Structures are given as structure tokens and as C-alpha cells.
C-alpha positions as protocol buffer text, in pm:
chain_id: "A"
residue {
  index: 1
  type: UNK
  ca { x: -1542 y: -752 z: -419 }
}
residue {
  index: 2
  type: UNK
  ca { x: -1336 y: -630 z: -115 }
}
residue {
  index: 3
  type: UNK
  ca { x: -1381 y: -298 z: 81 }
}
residue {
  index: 4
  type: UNK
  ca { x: -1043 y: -154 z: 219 }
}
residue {
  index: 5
  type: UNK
  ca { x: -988 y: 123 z: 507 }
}
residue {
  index: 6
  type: UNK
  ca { x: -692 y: 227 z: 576 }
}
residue {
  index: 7
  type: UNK
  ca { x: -534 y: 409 z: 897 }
}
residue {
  index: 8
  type: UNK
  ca { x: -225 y: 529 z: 1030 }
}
residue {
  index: 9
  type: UNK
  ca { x: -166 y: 842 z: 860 }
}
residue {
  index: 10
  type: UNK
  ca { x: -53 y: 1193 z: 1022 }
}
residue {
  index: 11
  type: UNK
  ca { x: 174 y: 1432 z: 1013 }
}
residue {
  index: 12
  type: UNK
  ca { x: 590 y: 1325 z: 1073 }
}
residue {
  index: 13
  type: UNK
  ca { x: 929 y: 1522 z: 1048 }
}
residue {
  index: 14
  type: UNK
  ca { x: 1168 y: 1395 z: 785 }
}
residue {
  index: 15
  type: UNK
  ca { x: 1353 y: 1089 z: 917 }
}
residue {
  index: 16
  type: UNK
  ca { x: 1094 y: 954 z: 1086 }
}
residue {
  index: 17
  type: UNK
  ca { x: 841 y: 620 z: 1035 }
}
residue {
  index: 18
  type: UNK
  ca { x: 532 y: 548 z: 1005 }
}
residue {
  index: 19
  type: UNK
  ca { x: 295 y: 253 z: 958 }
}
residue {
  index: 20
  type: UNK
  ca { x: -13 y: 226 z: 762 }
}
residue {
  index: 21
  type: UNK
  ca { x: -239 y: -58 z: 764 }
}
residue {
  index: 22
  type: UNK
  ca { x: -540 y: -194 z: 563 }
}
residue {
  index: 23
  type: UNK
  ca { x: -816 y: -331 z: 679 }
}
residue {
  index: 24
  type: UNK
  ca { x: -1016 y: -605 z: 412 }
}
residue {
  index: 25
  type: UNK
  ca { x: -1383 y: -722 z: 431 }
}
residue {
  index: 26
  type: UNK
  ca { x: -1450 y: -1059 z: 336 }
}
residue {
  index: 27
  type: UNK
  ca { x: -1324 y: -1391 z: 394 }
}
residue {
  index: 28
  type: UNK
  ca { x: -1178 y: -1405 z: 113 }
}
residue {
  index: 29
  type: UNK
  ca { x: -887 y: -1153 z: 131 }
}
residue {
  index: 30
  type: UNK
  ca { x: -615 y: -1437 z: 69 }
}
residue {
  index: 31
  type: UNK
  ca { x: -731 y: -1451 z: -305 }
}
residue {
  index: 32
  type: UNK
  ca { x: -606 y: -1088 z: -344 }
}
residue {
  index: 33
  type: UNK
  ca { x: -290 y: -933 z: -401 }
}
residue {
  index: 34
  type: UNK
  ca { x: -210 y: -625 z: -248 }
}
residue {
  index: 35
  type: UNK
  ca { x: -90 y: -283 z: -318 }
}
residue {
  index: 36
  type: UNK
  ca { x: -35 y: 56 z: -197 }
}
residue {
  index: 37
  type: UNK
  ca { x: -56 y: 382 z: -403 }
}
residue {
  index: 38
  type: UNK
  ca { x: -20 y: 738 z: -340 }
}
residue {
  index: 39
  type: UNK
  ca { x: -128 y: 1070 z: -465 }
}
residue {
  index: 40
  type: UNK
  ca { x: 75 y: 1370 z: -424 }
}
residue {
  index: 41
  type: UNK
  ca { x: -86 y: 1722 z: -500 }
}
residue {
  index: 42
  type: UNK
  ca { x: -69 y: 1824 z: -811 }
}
residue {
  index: 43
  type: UNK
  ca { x: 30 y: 1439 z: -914 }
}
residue {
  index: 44
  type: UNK
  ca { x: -56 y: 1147 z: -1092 }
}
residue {
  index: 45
  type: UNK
  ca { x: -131 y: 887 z: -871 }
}
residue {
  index: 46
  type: UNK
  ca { x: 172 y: 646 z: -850 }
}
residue {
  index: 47
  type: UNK
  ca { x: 242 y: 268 z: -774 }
}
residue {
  index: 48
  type: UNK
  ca { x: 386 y: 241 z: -396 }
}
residue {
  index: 49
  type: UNK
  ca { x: 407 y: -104 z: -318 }
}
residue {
  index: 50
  type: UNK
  ca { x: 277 y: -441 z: -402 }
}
residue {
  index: 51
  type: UNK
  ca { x: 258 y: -790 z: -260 }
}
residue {
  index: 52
  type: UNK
  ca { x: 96 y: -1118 z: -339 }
}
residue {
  index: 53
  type: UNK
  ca { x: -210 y: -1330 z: -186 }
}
residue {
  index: 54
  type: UNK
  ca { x: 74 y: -1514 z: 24 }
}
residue {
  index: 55
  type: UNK
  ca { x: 302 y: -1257 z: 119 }
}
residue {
  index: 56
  type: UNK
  ca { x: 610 y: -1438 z: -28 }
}
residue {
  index: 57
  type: UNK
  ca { x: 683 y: -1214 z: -310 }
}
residue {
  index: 58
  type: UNK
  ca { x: 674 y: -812 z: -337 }
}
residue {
  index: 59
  type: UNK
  ca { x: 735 y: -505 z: -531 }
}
residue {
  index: 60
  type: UNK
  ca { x: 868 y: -141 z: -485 }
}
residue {
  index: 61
  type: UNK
  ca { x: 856 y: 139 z: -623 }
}
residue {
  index: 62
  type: UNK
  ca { x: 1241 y: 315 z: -710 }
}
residue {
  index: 63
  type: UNK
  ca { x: 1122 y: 579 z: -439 }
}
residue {
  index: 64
  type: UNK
  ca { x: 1100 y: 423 z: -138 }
}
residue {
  index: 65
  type: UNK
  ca { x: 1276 y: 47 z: -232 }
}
residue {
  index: 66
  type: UNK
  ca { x: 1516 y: 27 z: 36 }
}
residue {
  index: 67
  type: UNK
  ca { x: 1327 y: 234 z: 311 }
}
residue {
  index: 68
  type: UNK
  ca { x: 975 y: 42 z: 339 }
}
residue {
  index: 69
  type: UNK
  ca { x: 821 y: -275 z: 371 }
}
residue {
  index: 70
  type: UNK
  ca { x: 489 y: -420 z: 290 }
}
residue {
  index: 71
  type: UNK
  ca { x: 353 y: -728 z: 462 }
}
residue {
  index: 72
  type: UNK
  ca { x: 31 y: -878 z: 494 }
}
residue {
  index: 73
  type: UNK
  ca { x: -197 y: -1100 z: 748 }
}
residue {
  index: 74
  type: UNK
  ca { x: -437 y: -1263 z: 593 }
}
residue {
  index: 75
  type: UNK
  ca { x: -582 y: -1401 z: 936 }
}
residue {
  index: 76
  type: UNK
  ca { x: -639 y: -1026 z: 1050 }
}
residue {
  index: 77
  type: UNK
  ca { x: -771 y: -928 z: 684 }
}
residue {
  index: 78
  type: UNK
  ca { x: -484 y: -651 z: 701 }
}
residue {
  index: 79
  type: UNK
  ca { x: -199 y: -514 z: 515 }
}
residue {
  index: 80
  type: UNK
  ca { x: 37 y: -265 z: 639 }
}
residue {
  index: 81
  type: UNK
  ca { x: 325 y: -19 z: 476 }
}
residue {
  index: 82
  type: UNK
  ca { x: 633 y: -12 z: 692 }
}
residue {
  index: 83
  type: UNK
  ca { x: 795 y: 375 z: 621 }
}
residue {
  index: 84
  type: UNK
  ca { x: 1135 y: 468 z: 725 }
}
residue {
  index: 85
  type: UNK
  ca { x: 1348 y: 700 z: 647 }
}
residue {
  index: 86
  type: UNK
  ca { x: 1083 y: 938 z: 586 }
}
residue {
  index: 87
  type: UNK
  ca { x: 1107 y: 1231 z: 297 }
}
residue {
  index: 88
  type: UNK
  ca { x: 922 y: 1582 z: 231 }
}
residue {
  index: 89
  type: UNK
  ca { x: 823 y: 1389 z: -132 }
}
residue {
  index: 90
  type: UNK
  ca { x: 672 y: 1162 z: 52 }
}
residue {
  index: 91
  type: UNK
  ca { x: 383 y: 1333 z: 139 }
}
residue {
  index: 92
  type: UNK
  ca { x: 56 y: 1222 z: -16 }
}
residue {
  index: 93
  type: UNK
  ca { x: -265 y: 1041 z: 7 }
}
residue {
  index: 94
  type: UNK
  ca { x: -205 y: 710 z: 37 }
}
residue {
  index: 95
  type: UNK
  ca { x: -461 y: 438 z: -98 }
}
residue {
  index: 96
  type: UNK
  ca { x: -469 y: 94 z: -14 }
}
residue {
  index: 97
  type: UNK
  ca { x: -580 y: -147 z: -331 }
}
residue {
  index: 98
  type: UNK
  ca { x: -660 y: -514 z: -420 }
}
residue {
  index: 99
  type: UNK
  ca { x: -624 y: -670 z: -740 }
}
residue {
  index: 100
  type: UNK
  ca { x: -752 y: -1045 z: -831 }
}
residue {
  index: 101
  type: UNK
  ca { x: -480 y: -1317 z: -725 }
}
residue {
  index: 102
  type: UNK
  ca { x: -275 y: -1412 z: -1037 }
}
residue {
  index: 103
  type: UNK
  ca { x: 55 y: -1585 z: -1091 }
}
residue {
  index: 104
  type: UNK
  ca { x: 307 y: -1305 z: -981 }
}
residue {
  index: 105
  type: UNK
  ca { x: 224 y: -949 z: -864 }
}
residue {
  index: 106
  type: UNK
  ca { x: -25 y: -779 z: -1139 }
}
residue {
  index: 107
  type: UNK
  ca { x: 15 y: -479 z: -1286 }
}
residue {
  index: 108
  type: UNK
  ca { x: -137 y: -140 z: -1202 }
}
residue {
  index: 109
  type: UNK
  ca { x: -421 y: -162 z: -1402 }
}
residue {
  index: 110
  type: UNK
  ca { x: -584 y: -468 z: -1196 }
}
residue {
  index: 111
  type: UNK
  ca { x: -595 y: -293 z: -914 }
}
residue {
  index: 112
  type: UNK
  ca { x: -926 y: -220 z: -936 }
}
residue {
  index: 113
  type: UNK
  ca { x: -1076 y: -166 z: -523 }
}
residue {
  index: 114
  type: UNK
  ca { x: -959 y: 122 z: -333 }
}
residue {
  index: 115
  type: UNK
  ca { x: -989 y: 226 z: -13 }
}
residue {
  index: 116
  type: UNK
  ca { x: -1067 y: 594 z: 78 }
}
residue {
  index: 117
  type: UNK
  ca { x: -732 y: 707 z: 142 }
}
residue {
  index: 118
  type: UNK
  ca { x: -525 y: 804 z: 477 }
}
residue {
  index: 119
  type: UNK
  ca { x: -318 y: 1160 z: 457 }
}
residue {
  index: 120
  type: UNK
  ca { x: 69 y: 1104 z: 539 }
}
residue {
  index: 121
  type: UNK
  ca { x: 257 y: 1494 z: 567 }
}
residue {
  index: 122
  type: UNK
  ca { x: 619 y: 1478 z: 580 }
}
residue {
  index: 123
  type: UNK
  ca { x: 749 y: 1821 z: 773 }
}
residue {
  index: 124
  type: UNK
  ca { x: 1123 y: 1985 z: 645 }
}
């Protein structure tokens, strides 16, 4: 239904930030809620960060609640992930998803489009 891309990736020392960003297809990206995933090596992929086809409500994961932010602009087609505070464990593949707009933020399982992934690396 939607293709995603994401950017923004690299290589950072602990402590520092980043910002990823999505970018949709379609005109239709406001009927979508968002999310954010990542895949460490050697790990199950695992819920990031999720927000819904307005951008009024959103959802962390324990890991990095407190220390990111997701947003979304649904006139650009984009949605980024704000990272501060920036850990080793953080590093990953991160993956940008859409699920089908619903009343509150959906579960994992209906995020079903992904984008191809952008590599964050968090140096010691």
C-alpha cells in the first residue's frame, strides 16, 4: 500500500543524536500509523516507536522512552526518530513501518510495510 525509505543513519559516539526520517509514497500516508523498529545482530527484531495517522498520540519502547521522539508530517509524507542520549545497545538496523489507521496505536503485528532499513552504529 505504502513504500517507505528511510535515511539518516551512520555511525555516532555514545551520547550523541541522531535523526532518522521516513519517506512515504502515496497520498494517502495520513491513513497510516507509524512505527519504527530495529534489528540488532544476533536479535529479534524489536518495537522502537509508534505514532498515529495524526501525530497526537505515541508509543515507546522501555529502551529509549525518555531519550527519543517520533513525529510525523503528513504534508511532507515523512516521519522521523529523534535519538538522544545515544547508547552502544543502540546499534541496529532500523526499519521504518506503516500499519492501517485504527482507533489508537496498533499492535506489532499490523505493521505490515517496511522500508529497507538505514544502519545506526553507536561507538564506546
Amino acid at each position: 500500500q505504502v513504500q517507505l525509505v528511510e535515511s539518516g543513519g551512520g555511525l555516532v559516539q555514545a551520547g550523541g543524536s541522531m535523526r532518522l526520517s521516513c519517506a512515504a509514497s502515496g497520498r494517502t500516508f495520513g491513513s497510516y500509523a507509524m512505527g519504527w523498529f530495529r534489528r540488532a545482530p544476533g536479535k529479534e527484531r524489536e518495537f522502537v516507536a509508534a505514532i498515529n495517522w495524526s501525530g497526537a498520540s505515541t508509543r515507546y519502547a522501555d529502551s529509549v522512552k525518555g531519550r527519543s521522539t517520533i513525529s510525523r508530517d503528513n504534508v511532507k509524507n515523512t516521519v522521523y526518530l529523534q535519538m538522544n542520549s545515544l547508547k552502544p545497545e543502540d546499534t541496529a538496523v532500523y526499519y521504518c513501518a506503516a500499519a492501517p489507521s485504527r482507533w489508537g496505536l496498533p499492535p506489532s503485528a499490523e505493521f505490515t510495510s517496511w522500508g529497507q532499513g538505514t544502519q545506526v552504529t553507536v561507538s564506546s
